[in-house]
Coordinates of C-alpha atoms in Angstrom, one line a residue:
X14 CA -25.2 -24.5 -76.9
X15 CA -23.6 -27.6 -75.5
X16 CA -24.3 -28.6 -71.8
X17 CA -20.8 -27.6 -70.7
X18 CA -20.9 -24.4 -72.4
X19 CA -24.2 -23.6 -70.8
X20 CA -23.1 -24.4 -67.5
X21 CA -19.8 -22.3 -67.8
X22 CA -22.1 -19.3 -69.0
X23 CA -24.4 -19.7 -66.3
X24 CA -21.9 -20.0 -63.9
X25 CA -20.1 -16.8 -65.0
X26 CA -23.4 -15.0 -65.0
X27 CA -24.4 -15.6 -61.4
X28 CA -20.7 -14.9 -60.5
X29 CA -20.9 -11.5 -62.5
X30 CA -24.3 -10.9 -60.6
X31 CA -22.8 -11.7 -57.3
X32 CA -20.0 -9.4 -57.6
X33 CA -22.2 -6.6 -58.9
X34 CA -24.7 -6.9 -56.1
X35 CA -24.1 -4.8 -53.1
X36 CA -22.3 -6.7 -50.1
X37 CA -25.0 -7.8 -47.4
X38 CA -25.3 -5.3 -44.7
X39 CA -23.4 -6.0 -41.2
X40 CA -26.2 -5.4 -39.0
X41 CA -24.1 -6.4 -35.7
X42 CA -24.0 -3.4 -33.5
X43 CA -21.6 -0.7 -33.1
X44 CA -20.0 -0.4 -29.2
X45 CA -19.4 3.3 -28.0
X46 CA -17.8 2.9 -24.6
X47 CA -17.5 6.2 -22.5
X48 CA -15.1 6.0 -19.7
X49 CA -15.4 8.8 -16.9
X50 CA -12.6 9.6 -14.6
X51 CA -13.1 9.5 -10.5
X52 CA -16.9 10.2 -10.8
X53 CA -18.6 9.2 -7.4
X54 CA -21.8 7.3 -7.5
X55 CA -24.1 10.2 -7.3
X56 CA -22.4 12.8 -9.3
X57 CA -24.6 12.1 -12.4
X58 CA -27.9 13.8 -12.5
X59 CA -29.4 10.2 -13.3
X60 CA -28.0 9.1 -9.7
X61 CA -29.4 12.3 -7.9
X62 CA -26.8 14.8 -8.8
X63 CA -27.4 18.5 -8.7
X64 CA -25.0 18.7 -11.9
X65 CA -26.5 19.0 -15.3
X66 CA -25.7 15.5 -16.9
X67 CA -28.7 15.6 -19.5
X68 CA -27.3 13.5 -22.3
X69 CA -26.0 10.7 -19.9
X70 CA -29.2 10.7 -18.1
X71 CA -30.9 10.2 -21.5
X72 CA -29.0 6.8 -21.6
X73 CA -30.4 6.1 -18.2
X74 CA -33.8 6.7 -19.5
X75 CA -33.8 4.5 -22.3
X76 CA -31.7 1.5 -21.0
X77 CA -30.1 -0.1 -18.0
X78 CA -29.1 2.1 -14.7
X79 CA -26.8 -0.1 -12.5
X80 CA -27.0 0.8 -8.8
X81 CA -24.6 -2.0 -7.5
X82 CA -21.6 -1.9 -10.0
X83 CA -18.1 -2.1 -8.8
X84 CA -14.7 -1.4 -10.1
X85 CA -11.1 -1.1 -8.6
X86 CA -10.4 1.5 -6.0
X87 CA -8.0 3.3 -8.7
X88 CA -7.8 3.8 -12.3
X89 CA -5.3 1.5 -14.0
X90 CA -6.3 -1.8 -12.4
X91 CA -10.0 -1.1 -13.4
X92 CA -9.0 -0.2 -17.0
X93 CA -7.2 -3.5 -17.3
X94 CA -10.1 -5.4 -16.0
X95 CA -12.4 -3.4 -18.2
X96 CA -10.5 -3.9 -21.1
X97 CA -9.8 -7.8 -20.7
X98 CA -12.7 -9.2 -18.5
X99 CA -9.7 -10.7 -16.5
X100 CA -8.8 -10.0 -12.9
X101 CA -6.1 -7.3 -12.5
X102 CA -3.6 -9.5 -11.1
X103 CA -3.6 -11.6 -14.4
X104 CA -3.3 -8.7 -16.5
X105 CA 0.2 -7.2 -15.5
X106 CA -1.6 -4.2 -13.7
X107 CA -2.8 -5.2 -10.1
X108 CA -2.3 -1.3 -8.9
X109 CA -1.1 1.9 -9.8
X110 CA 2.2 2.3 -11.0
X111 CA 3.4 4.8 -8.4
X112 CA 2.4 2.0 -5.9
X113 CA 4.1 -1.0 -7.1
X114 CA 6.7 -2.6 -4.6
X115 CA 10.2 -2.9 -6.3
X116 CA 10.7 -6.2 -5.2
X117 CA 7.2 -7.3 -7.0
X118 CA 8.0 -5.5 -10.1
X119 CA 8.3 -8.0 -13.0
X120 CA 6.9 -10.9 -11.6
X121 CA 4.0 -12.5 -13.6
X122 CA 0.8 -10.2 -13.3
X123 CA 2.7 -7.3 -11.9
X124 CA 5.0 -6.5 -15.4
X125 CA 3.5 -2.7 -14.7
X126 CA 1.7 -2.6 -18.2
X127 CA -0.8 -4.9 -20.0
X128 CA 0.7 -8.0 -20.6
X129 CA 0.4 -10.2 -23.3
X130 CA -1.0 -13.2 -21.6
X131 CA -4.5 -11.4 -21.9
X132 CA -6.3 -9.8 -24.9
X133 CA -8.1 -6.8 -25.1
X134 CA -11.8 -6.3 -26.1
X135 CA -10.6 -4.9 -29.2
X136 CA -8.5 -7.9 -29.9
X137 CA -11.1 -10.3 -29.5
X138 CA -13.5 -8.1 -31.8
X139 CA -10.7 -7.5 -34.3
X140 CA -11.0 -11.2 -34.9
X141 CA -14.7 -10.9 -35.4
X142 CA -14.3 -8.4 -38.1
X143 CA -14.9 -5.2 -35.7
X144 CA -12.7 -2.1 -36.2
X145 CA -11.7 -0.3 -33.2
X146 CA -10.8 3.3 -32.3
X147 CA -9.8 4.9 -28.9
X148 CA -9.3 8.6 -27.5
X149 CA -8.4 9.3 -24.4
X150 CA -6.7 8.0 -21.3
X151 CA -5.1 4.6 -21.6
X152 CA -2.9 4.1 -18.6
X153 CA -2.1 0.4 -19.6
X154 CA 1.4 1.0 -20.9
X155 CA 3.5 2.5 -23.6
X156 CA 5.5 -0.2 -24.9
X157 CA 5.4 -1.7 -28.2
X158 CA 3.0 -4.6 -26.8
X159 CA 1.1 -2.6 -24.5
X160 CA 0.0 0.7 -26.7
X161 CA -3.5 0.3 -28.3
X162 CA -1.9 0.0 -31.7
X163 CA -0.3 -3.3 -30.5
X164 CA -3.7 -4.5 -28.8
X165 CA -6.4 -4.6 -31.5
X166 CA -7.2 -0.8 -31.9
X167 CA -6.9 0.7 -35.6
X168 CA -6.5 4.1 -34.3
X169 CA -5.8 5.6 -31.3
X170 CA -4.9 9.0 -29.4
X171 CA -4.3 8.3 -26.0
X172 CA -2.6 9.4 -22.6
X173 CA -0.6 6.6 -21.0
X174 CA -0.5 8.3 -17.5
X175 CA -2.7 8.7 -14.6
X176 CA -3.8 12.3 -15.8
X177 CA -2.5 15.7 -17.5
X178 CA -3.4 19.3 -18.2
X179 CA -6.6 19.7 -19.8
X180 CA -5.6 22.9 -21.7
X181 CA -2.2 22.4 -22.6
X182 CA 0.8 20.1 -23.2
X183 CA 1.9 19.8 -19.6
X184 CA 2.4 17.0 -17.0
X185 CA 0.0 17.4 -13.8
X186 CA 2.6 15.3 -11.4
X187 CA 6.4 15.7 -10.7
X188 CA 6.4 11.7 -11.3
X189 CA 6.2 12.6 -15.2
X190 CA 8.6 14.3 -17.4
X191 CA 6.2 14.9 -20.0
X192 CA 2.6 14.7 -20.7
X193 CA 2.3 11.0 -22.4
X194 CA 0.3 11.5 -25.3
X195 CA 0.7 9.0 -28.1
X196 CA -1.0 8.8 -31.4
X197 CA -1.0 5.3 -33.0
X198 CA 2.8 4.2 -32.2
X199 CA 4.1 7.6 -32.1
X200 CA 4.9 10.1 -29.1
X201 CA 2.8 13.3 -29.5
X202 CA 5.1 16.4 -28.7
X203 CA 2.7 19.0 -28.9
X204 CA -1.3 19.8 -28.7
X205 CA -3.5 22.3 -30.8
X206 CA -3.5 25.9 -29.4
X207 CA -7.0 25.5 -28.8
X208 CA -7.1 22.0 -27.0
X209 CA -9.4 21.6 -24.3
X210 CA -9.3 17.6 -23.3
X211 CA -12.8 16.7 -23.2
X212 CA -13.6 18.6 -26.6
X213 CA -10.3 17.4 -28.6
X214 CA -10.9 13.8 -27.5
X215 CA -14.4 13.7 -28.7
X216 CA -13.4 15.5 -31.9
X217 CA -10.5 13.0 -32.6
X218 CA -12.8 10.1 -31.8
X219 CA -15.3 11.2 -34.3
X220 CA -12.5 11.9 -36.9
X221 CA -11.6 8.1 -36.4
X222 CA -15.5 6.7 -37.0
X223 CA -15.9 9.0 -39.7
X224 CA -12.6 7.7 -41.4
X225 CA -13.3 4.5 -40.9
X226 CA -15.1 1.5 -43.0
X227 CA -18.7 2.3 -43.0
X228 CA -19.6 -1.4 -44.1
X229 CA -18.0 -2.9 -40.7
X230 CA -19.5 -2.5 -37.0
X231 CA -17.0 -0.5 -34.8
X232 CA -15.8 -0.5 -31.1
X233 CA -15.3 3.4 -30.2
X234 CA -13.5 4.2 -26.7
X235 CA -14.1 7.7 -25.4
X236 CA -11.6 7.9 -22.1
X237 CA -12.1 11.5 -20.8
X238 CA -9.8 12.9 -18.1
X239 CA -13.1 14.5 -16.5
X240 CA -13.0 14.5 -13.4
X241 CA -9.4 13.8 -12.6
X242 CA -6.9 16.4 -11.1
X243 CA -6.3 18.8 -12.4
X244 CA -10.0 20.0 -12.5
X245 CA -10.2 22.5 -15.2
X246 CA -13.2 23.6 -17.1
X247 CA -14.4 26.5 -19.5
X248 CA -15.6 29.2 -17.6
X249 CA -19.2 29.2 -19.3
X250 CA -19.9 25.7 -17.6
X251 CA -18.4 26.7 -14.2
X252 CA -20.2 29.7 -13.8
X253 CA -23.5 27.9 -13.9
X254 CA -22.7 26.4 -10.4
X255 CA -22.1 29.9 -8.7
X256 CA -23.5 29.6 -5.3
X257 CA -24.5 25.8 -5.7
X258 CA -22.2 24.6 -2.9
X259 CA -22.1 27.4 -0.5
X260 CA -23.6 25.4 2.4
X261 CA -20.4 23.1 2.5
X262 CA -19.8 19.4 2.0
X263 CA -21.9 18.1 4.8
X264 CA -24.9 19.8 3.4
X265 CA -24.2 18.1 -0.2
X266 CA -23.4 14.7 1.3
X267 CA -26.9 14.7 3.2
X268 CA -28.7 16.1 -0.1
X269 CA -27.0 13.4 -2.1
X270 CA -28.3 10.9 0.3
X271 CA -31.9 11.9 0.4
X272 CA -31.6 11.8 -3.6
X273 CA -30.4 8.5 -3.5
X274 CA -33.2 7.3 -1.4
X275 CA -36.0 9.2 -3.6
X276 CA -34.5 7.7 -6.7
X277 CA -34.4 4.3 -5.3
X278 CA -30.6 3.9 -5.2
X279 CA -30.7 2.8 -1.5
X280 CA -33.5 2.1 0.9
X281 CA -34.9 4.8 3.3
X282 CA -33.2 4.6 6.5
X283 CA -29.8 4.2 4.9
X284 CA -27.3 5.7 7.2
X285 CA -23.9 7.4 6.4
X286 CA -20.8 6.4 7.8
X287 CA -18.7 8.5 10.1
X288 CA -16.1 10.3 8.2
X289 CA -12.8 9.1 8.5
X290 CA -10.6 10.7 11.1
X291 CA -8.5 14.0 9.8
X292 CA -11.0 15.6 7.7
X293 CA -11.7 19.3 8.1
X294 CA -14.9 20.9 9.8
X295 CA -16.5 23.4 7.4
X296 CA -17.2 25.8 10.2
X297 CA -13.4 25.7 11.0
X298 CA -12.4 26.9 7.5
X299 CA -11.1 30.7 7.0
X300 CA -12.8 32.8 4.5
X301 CA -10.0 32.4 2.1
X302 CA -10.1 28.5 2.4
X303 CA -14.0 28.5 2.2
X304 CA -13.9 30.5 -1.0
X305 CA -10.9 28.2 -2.3
X306 CA -12.9 25.0 -1.8
X307 CA -16.5 26.2 -3.2
X308 CA -14.7 27.5 -6.4
X309 CA -13.1 24.2 -6.5
X310 CA -16.2 22.4 -6.2
X311 CA -17.9 24.6 -8.8
X312 CA -15.0 23.8 -11.5
X313 CA -15.7 20.1 -10.6
X314 CA -19.2 20.5 -11.6
X315 CA -18.4 22.6 -14.5
X316 CA -15.9 20.0 -15.7
X317 CA -18.6 17.2 -15.6
X318 CA -21.1 19.2 -17.4
X319 CA -18.7 20.1 -19.9
X320 CA -17.9 16.2 -20.6
X321 CA -21.7 15.7 -20.8
X322 CA -22.0 18.2 -23.5
X323 CA -19.3 16.6 -25.7
X324 CA -20.8 13.3 -25.1
X325 CA -23.8 14.7 -26.5
X326 CA -22.1 15.9 -29.5
X327 CA -20.9 12.7 -30.1
X328 CA -24.1 10.9 -29.6
X329 CA -25.6 13.7 -32.0
X330 CA -23.3 13.0 -34.6
X331 CA -23.8 9.3 -34.7
X332 CA -27.5 9.9 -34.8
X333 CA -27.2 12.2 -37.9
X334 CA -25.2 9.5 -39.6
X335 CA -28.3 7.0 -38.7
X336 CA -25.7 4.9 -36.9
X337 CA -27.0 5.6 -33.1
X338 CA -30.0 3.4 -33.2
X339 CA -27.8 0.4 -33.7
X340 CA -24.8 1.5 -31.1
X341 CA -24.6 0.0 -27.6
X342 CA -23.6 2.8 -25.4
X343 CA -21.9 2.1 -22.1
X344 CA -20.9 5.0 -19.4
X345 CA -18.8 4.0 -16.5
X346 CA -16.5 5.7 -14.0
X347 CA -13.1 4.3 -13.5
X348 CA -13.2 4.4 -9.6
X349 CA -14.9 6.6 -7.1
X350 CA -14.1 10.5 -6.5
X351 CA -10.7 11.5 -5.9
X352 CA -9.7 12.7 -2.2
X353 CA -6.1 13.9 -2.5
X354 CA -5.2 17.5 -1.3
X355 CA -1.9 17.6 -3.2
X356 CA -1.1 21.0 -1.6
X357 CA -0.6 19.3 1.9
X358 CA 2.9 18.5 0.8
X359 CA 5.2 21.4 0.6
X360 CA 7.4 20.0 -2.2
X361 CA 4.3 19.4 -4.6
X362 CA 3.2 23.0 -3.7
X363 CA 6.7 24.1 -4.7
X364 CA 6.7 22.1 -7.9
X365 CA 3.3 23.5 -8.8
X366 CA 4.6 27.3 -8.3
X367 CA 7.6 26.4 -10.6
X368 CA 5.3 25.0 -13.3
X369 CA 3.5 28.3 -13.2
X370 CA 0.3 27.0 -11.6
X371 CA -2.1 29.5 -9.9
X372 CA -4.9 28.8 -7.5
X373 CA -6.4 32.0 -7.9
X374 CA -10.3 31.5 -6.9
X375 CA -11.1 34.1 -9.7
X376 CA -9.7 32.3 -12.7
X377 CA -10.0 28.7 -11.2
X378 CA -10.6 26.2 -13.6
X379 CA -9.1 28.3 -16.5
X380 CA -5.8 27.5 -18.5
X381 CA -2.9 27.6 -16.1
X382 CA -5.0 27.0 -13.0
X383 CA -4.8 23.7 -10.5
X384 CA -8.1 22.8 -8.7
X385 CA -9.0 19.7 -6.6
X386 CA -11.9 18.8 -4.4
X387 CA -10.4 17.1 -1.4
X388 CA -11.6 14.3 0.8
X389 CA -14.3 16.0 2.1
X390 CA -16.1 16.9 -1.0
X391 CA -14.9 13.4 -2.3
X392 CA -17.1 11.8 0.5
X393 CA -19.9 14.1 -0.4
X394 CA -19.7 12.8 -4.3
X395 CA -19.6 9.1 -3.2
X396 CA -22.8 9.9 -0.9
X397 CA -24.5 7.7 0.4
X398 CA -21.3 5.2 0.5
X399 CA -18.3 5.5 2.6
X400 CA -14.7 6.6 1.6
X401 CA -13.5 7.4 -1.9
X402 CA -11.0 6.6 -4.6
X403 CA -8.1 4.6 -3.6
X404 CA -9.9 2.6 -0.7
X405 CA -12.1 -0.5 -0.2
X406 CA -15.4 1.4 0.9
X407 CA -18.4 1.2 -1.3
X408 CA -17.7 5.2 -2.3
X409 CA -14.1 4.3 -3.6
X410 CA -15.4 1.2 -5.7
X411 CA -19.1 1.4 -6.4
X412 CA -19.8 3.7 -9.5
X413 CA -22.3 4.6 -11.9
X414 CA -22.8 2.2 -15.1
X415 CA -25.5 2.8 -17.9
X416 CA -25.8 0.7 -21.1
X417 CA -28.4 1.3 -23.6
X418 CA -28.9 0.4 -27.2
X419 CA -30.0 -2.4 -29.2
X420 CA -30.6 -5.8 -27.1
X421 CA -31.1 -3.6 -24.1
X422 CA -34.5 -3.2 -22.3
X423 CA -35.4 0.1 -20.8
X424 CA -35.6 -1.4 -17.7
X425 CA -34.5 1.3 -15.0
X426 CA -32.6 0.7 -11.9
X427 CA -30.7 -2.6 -11.7
X428 CA -29.8 -3.4 -8.2
X429 CA -28.1 -7.0 -8.9
X430 CA -24.3 -7.1 -8.1
X431 CA -22.1 -6.8 -10.9
X432 CA -18.4 -6.0 -11.5
X433 CA -16.4 -4.4 -14.0
X434 CA -14.8 -7.9 -15.6
X435 CA -18.3 -8.5 -16.7
X436 CA -18.2 -5.6 -19.4
X437 CA -16.0 -7.3 -21.9
X438 CA -17.9 -10.7 -22.1
X439 CA -21.5 -8.7 -22.1
X440 CA -19.7 -6.9 -25.0
X441 CA -18.6 -9.8 -26.7
X442 CA -21.9 -11.6 -26.4
X443 CA -23.9 -8.5 -27.8
X444 CA -21.5 -8.5 -31.1
X445 CA -21.8 -12.2 -31.6
X446 CA -17.9 -12.8 -31.2
X447 CA -16.1 -15.6 -29.3
X448 CA -12.9 -14.9 -27.1
X449 CA -9.8 -15.7 -28.7
X450 CA -8.1 -19.3 -27.7
X451 CA -4.7 -19.5 -25.9
X452 CA -5.0 -16.4 -23.7
X453 CA -6.3 -15.9 -20.1
X454 CA -9.4 -16.5 -19.6
X455 CA -12.1 -14.0 -19.1
X456 CA -13.5 -14.3 -15.5
X457 CA -16.5 -11.8 -15.6
X458 CA -19.9 -12.6 -16.8
X459 CA -22.1 -11.4 -19.5
X460 CA -24.9 -9.1 -18.0
X461 CA -27.0 -10.1 -21.2
X462 CA -29.6 -11.7 -19.2
X463 CA -29.9 -8.4 -17.1
X464 CA -30.0 -6.1 -20.1
X465 CA -32.7 -8.4 -21.9
X466 CA -35.1 -7.7 -18.7
X467 CA -34.9 -11.3 -17.3
X468 CA -33.0 -11.0 -14.2
X469 CA -31.7 -8.4 -11.6
X470 CA -28.2 -10.1 -11.6
X471 CA -25.8 -12.8 -12.8
X472 CA -24.1 -13.9 -9.5
X473 CA -25.9 -16.3 -7.1
X474 CA -26.1 -15.7 -3.2
X475 CA -23.3 -18.1 -2.5
X476 CA -20.6 -16.9 -5.1
X477 CA -17.9 -14.6 -4.1
X478 CA -16.5 -11.7 -5.9
X479 CA -12.8 -10.6 -4.9
X480 CA -10.8 -7.4 -5.0
X481 CA -7.5 -6.4 -4.1
X482 CA -5.1 -3.3 -4.9
X483 CA -2.0 -2.7 -2.8
X484 CA -3.9 -4.0 0.2
X485 CA -7.2 -2.2 -0.3
X486 CA -9.3 -5.3 -0.3
X487 CA -13.0 -6.5 -0.4
X488 CA -14.9 -9.5 -1.0
X489 CA -18.9 -9.8 -1.8
X490 CA -21.0 -12.6 -1.5
X491 CA -24.7 -12.2 -1.5
X492 CA -25.6 -9.3 0.5
X493 CA -22.3 -9.5 2.7
X494 CA -19.2 -7.7 2.1
X495 CA -15.8 -7.8 4.1
X496 CA -13.5 -4.8 3.2
X497 CA -10.0 -3.5 4.5
X498 CA -8.6 -0.2 3.7
X499 CA -5.2 0.9 4.5
X500 CA -3.8 4.4 5.3
X501 CA -4.2 7.1 4.8
X502 CA -7.8 6.9 5.7
X503 CA -8.1 3.2 6.7
X504 CA -6.6 1.4 9.5
X505 CA -5.7 -2.0 7.9
X506 CA -8.6 -4.0 10.0
X507 CA -11.2 -6.1 8.1
X508 CA -14.7 -5.3 8.7
X509 CA -17.9 -7.0 7.8
X510 CA -21.3 -5.4 6.4
X511 CA -24.5 -6.5 5.4
X512 CA -25.1 -4.2 2.3
X513 CA -28.8 -5.0 2.0
X514 CA -29.5 -3.4 5.3
X515 CA -26.6 -0.9 5.7
X516 CA -25.3 0.2 2.1
X517 CA -23.4 3.1 3.8
X518 CA -21.3 0.7 5.8
X519 CA -21.8 2.4 9.0
X520 CA -22.1 -0.8 11.4
X521 CA -19.5 -3.2 11.4
X522 CA -20.9 -6.8 12.1
X523 CA -17.6 -8.8 12.2
X524 CA -18.1 -9.3 16.2
X525 CA -21.9 -9.9 16.1
X526 CA -21.6 -12.4 13.0
X527 CA -18.3 -14.2 13.7
X528 CA -19.1 -17.4 11.5
X529 CA -19.9 -15.2 8.5
X530 CA -16.8 -13.1 8.9
X531 CA -14.7 -16.1 9.1
X532 CA -16.2 -17.6 6.1
X533 CA -15.9 -14.5 4.3
X534 CA -12.1 -14.2 5.4
X535 CA -11.5 -17.6 4.2
X536 CA -13.2 -17.1 0.7
X537 CA -11.0 -14.0 0.3
X538 CA -8.0 -16.0 1.0
X539 CA -8.8 -18.3 -1.7
X540 CA -9.4 -15.5 -4.2
X541 CA -5.9 -14.5 -3.4
X542 CA -4.5 -17.5 -3.9
X543 CA -6.5 -18.0 -7.2
X544 CA -5.5 -14.8 -9.1
X545 CA -1.8 -14.5 -7.6
X546 CA -2.2 -11.5 -5.1
X547 CA 1.0 -10.7 -3.5
X548 CA 0.3 -9.0 -0.1
X549 CA 1.7 -5.6 0.7
X550 CA 3.3 -5.1 4.3
X551 CA 1.0 -4.4 7.0
X552 CA 2.5 -0.8 7.3
X553 CA 2.0 0.0 3.5
X554 CA 0.7 3.7 2.9
X555 CA 0.0 4.6 -0.3
X556 CA -0.1 8.4 0.1
X557 CA 3.3 8.2 1.5
X558 CA 4.6 6.2 -1.3
X559 CA 3.3 8.4 -3.9
X560 CA 4.7 11.3 -2.1
X561 CA 8.0 10.0 -1.8
X562 CA 8.3 9.2 -5.2
X563 CA 6.9 12.6 -6.6
X564 CA 9.9 14.2 -4.3
X565 CA 12.3 11.8 -5.8
X566 CA 11.3 12.8 -9.3
X567 CA 11.2 16.4 -8.4
X568 CA 14.7 16.2 -7.0
X569 CA 16.0 14.3 -10.3
X570 CA 14.6 17.0 -12.8
X571 CA 15.7 19.9 -10.9
X572 CA 19.3 18.7 -9.7
X573 CA 20.9 21.4 -11.8
X574 CA 18.9 24.1 -10.1
X575 CA 19.4 22.6 -6.5
X576 CA 23.2 22.3 -7.4
X577 CA 23.4 25.9 -8.8
X578 CA 21.6 27.0 -5.9
X579 CA 23.8 25.1 -3.4
X580 CA 27.0 26.4 -5.2
X581 CA 25.5 29.8 -5.1
X582 CA 25.1 29.5 -1.3
X583 CA 28.5 28.0 -0.6
X584 CA 29.9 31.0 -2.5
X585 CA 27.9 33.5 -0.7
X586 CA 29.2 31.9 2.8
X587 CA 32.5 31.9 1.5
X588 CA 32.4 35.3 0.6
X589 CA 31.0 36.3 4.1
X590 CA 33.8 34.1 5.8
X591 CA 36.4 36.2 4.0
X592 CA 34.7 39.6 4.3
X593 CA 34.4 38.8 8.4
X594 CA 38.1 37.9 8.2
X595 CA 39.1 40.8 6.4
X596 CA 37.4 43.0 8.9
X597 CA 39.1 41.6 11.9
X598 CA 42.6 42.4 10.5

């Protein structure tokens, strides 16, 4: 055989062997990102809660439990920063859509949906060979350029509104004409008869994973509605909390403080800040009011335990497939606990009645009911911190974060400051992926040095991290924080806190430390200029704006009803006038 023939024969043989051999296994980690909604710092068992969350607690035990992790005061800006690693003012979603000032709409960073200047984690990972799936709340836009299908996700079943009913296909606010469910790029017009959000979304995500390419690593996002209004949960979970909350919200807030101290989340001697003005006193409630608020809190607990149950099903399924040990699992909340008591608005109360919603205590949480915890229970959920969702107090922006899996040491509590923009670069580094070029730069820091056990934090004491959402503003630098909360439960004043000594933000040090205060305000002004914050008016009131938009939507949707009622009233008046005139003849 000639040398040439021998060479061609050997080349053919080696090529055949290479094609016949199995492909080298891709051992890069899978990523499972679990997003909870409106969960307070001490709502999970690992953080001192009375609520049973054993599956998420187990993640804390075998990974890193963060005690100083921060997000935006409300959902959409947090989710934008989470998905991109970039400040919300660069993403197109600096605030909730109901709070956008019309004059700002459409300016760069204020497009009202995820803009194309930024790339999502899924887009970065897709370029590195990952497949990506998402099931649950998206709330970043539903245009052809904003849906997950256009932003790196291979499969998606998402809700692109701030919330929806958990039992049926129905919006939860008059602001929406439909429940904005989408699968891939197609609107969903109905849901299964046995739909319950946590169960269904878990099943759908599992289906996407099972149908995916087992030879490629995946990013899977489970974005649950627990515990967003309306609070709803299967009776079997709600009943487990019968009697647990009978002592009231003040007792729960104090119990959560003590649990946080015992677990090392905060130092002994931590003080609770005074409640904001206008909250109800437990002893002033009527028997009926007390029964409703207790039942509502029981539903909230049952809803979170049900969510944990379905998270456990997801983890068990991955474990049974032999995939869990190579999966990084992240659990976090998008903001602090929801304070709204929507039925304080008579128009909203009327809308609920027209939708057929009930607030019957005996069935609360079941299909057709509408529960919420209000500001007093929200303050307890955020304990030992101050305020709650929509506000810049630590209770609105400091939330649970758990990370476990390959490359993560079982290191217990992590006390160093971290921010939501840090998640994207952390995941990219763990996956060995590089950010795409030509997009807005990632501004967060990788937490890998923390996860590997080397350090407590990735920010120096002289580094400032800013936050703004519709006037709710904060800046952290070392142990110091300045914060400003607007109405309804803030007064628009800046305050200064030393979080090392006062994590509950009970003592304003702006007068005692004027030089530090001035320096922090200067750093905040630099942050605003850098990211493109457009300040809101000094008298901006988010609650009033949301209520006004809801009323306008309610009138639009029911215009034929009101016109008909008006015509009927006019006819009755006219008939009455004619009748009276005839009697006088």
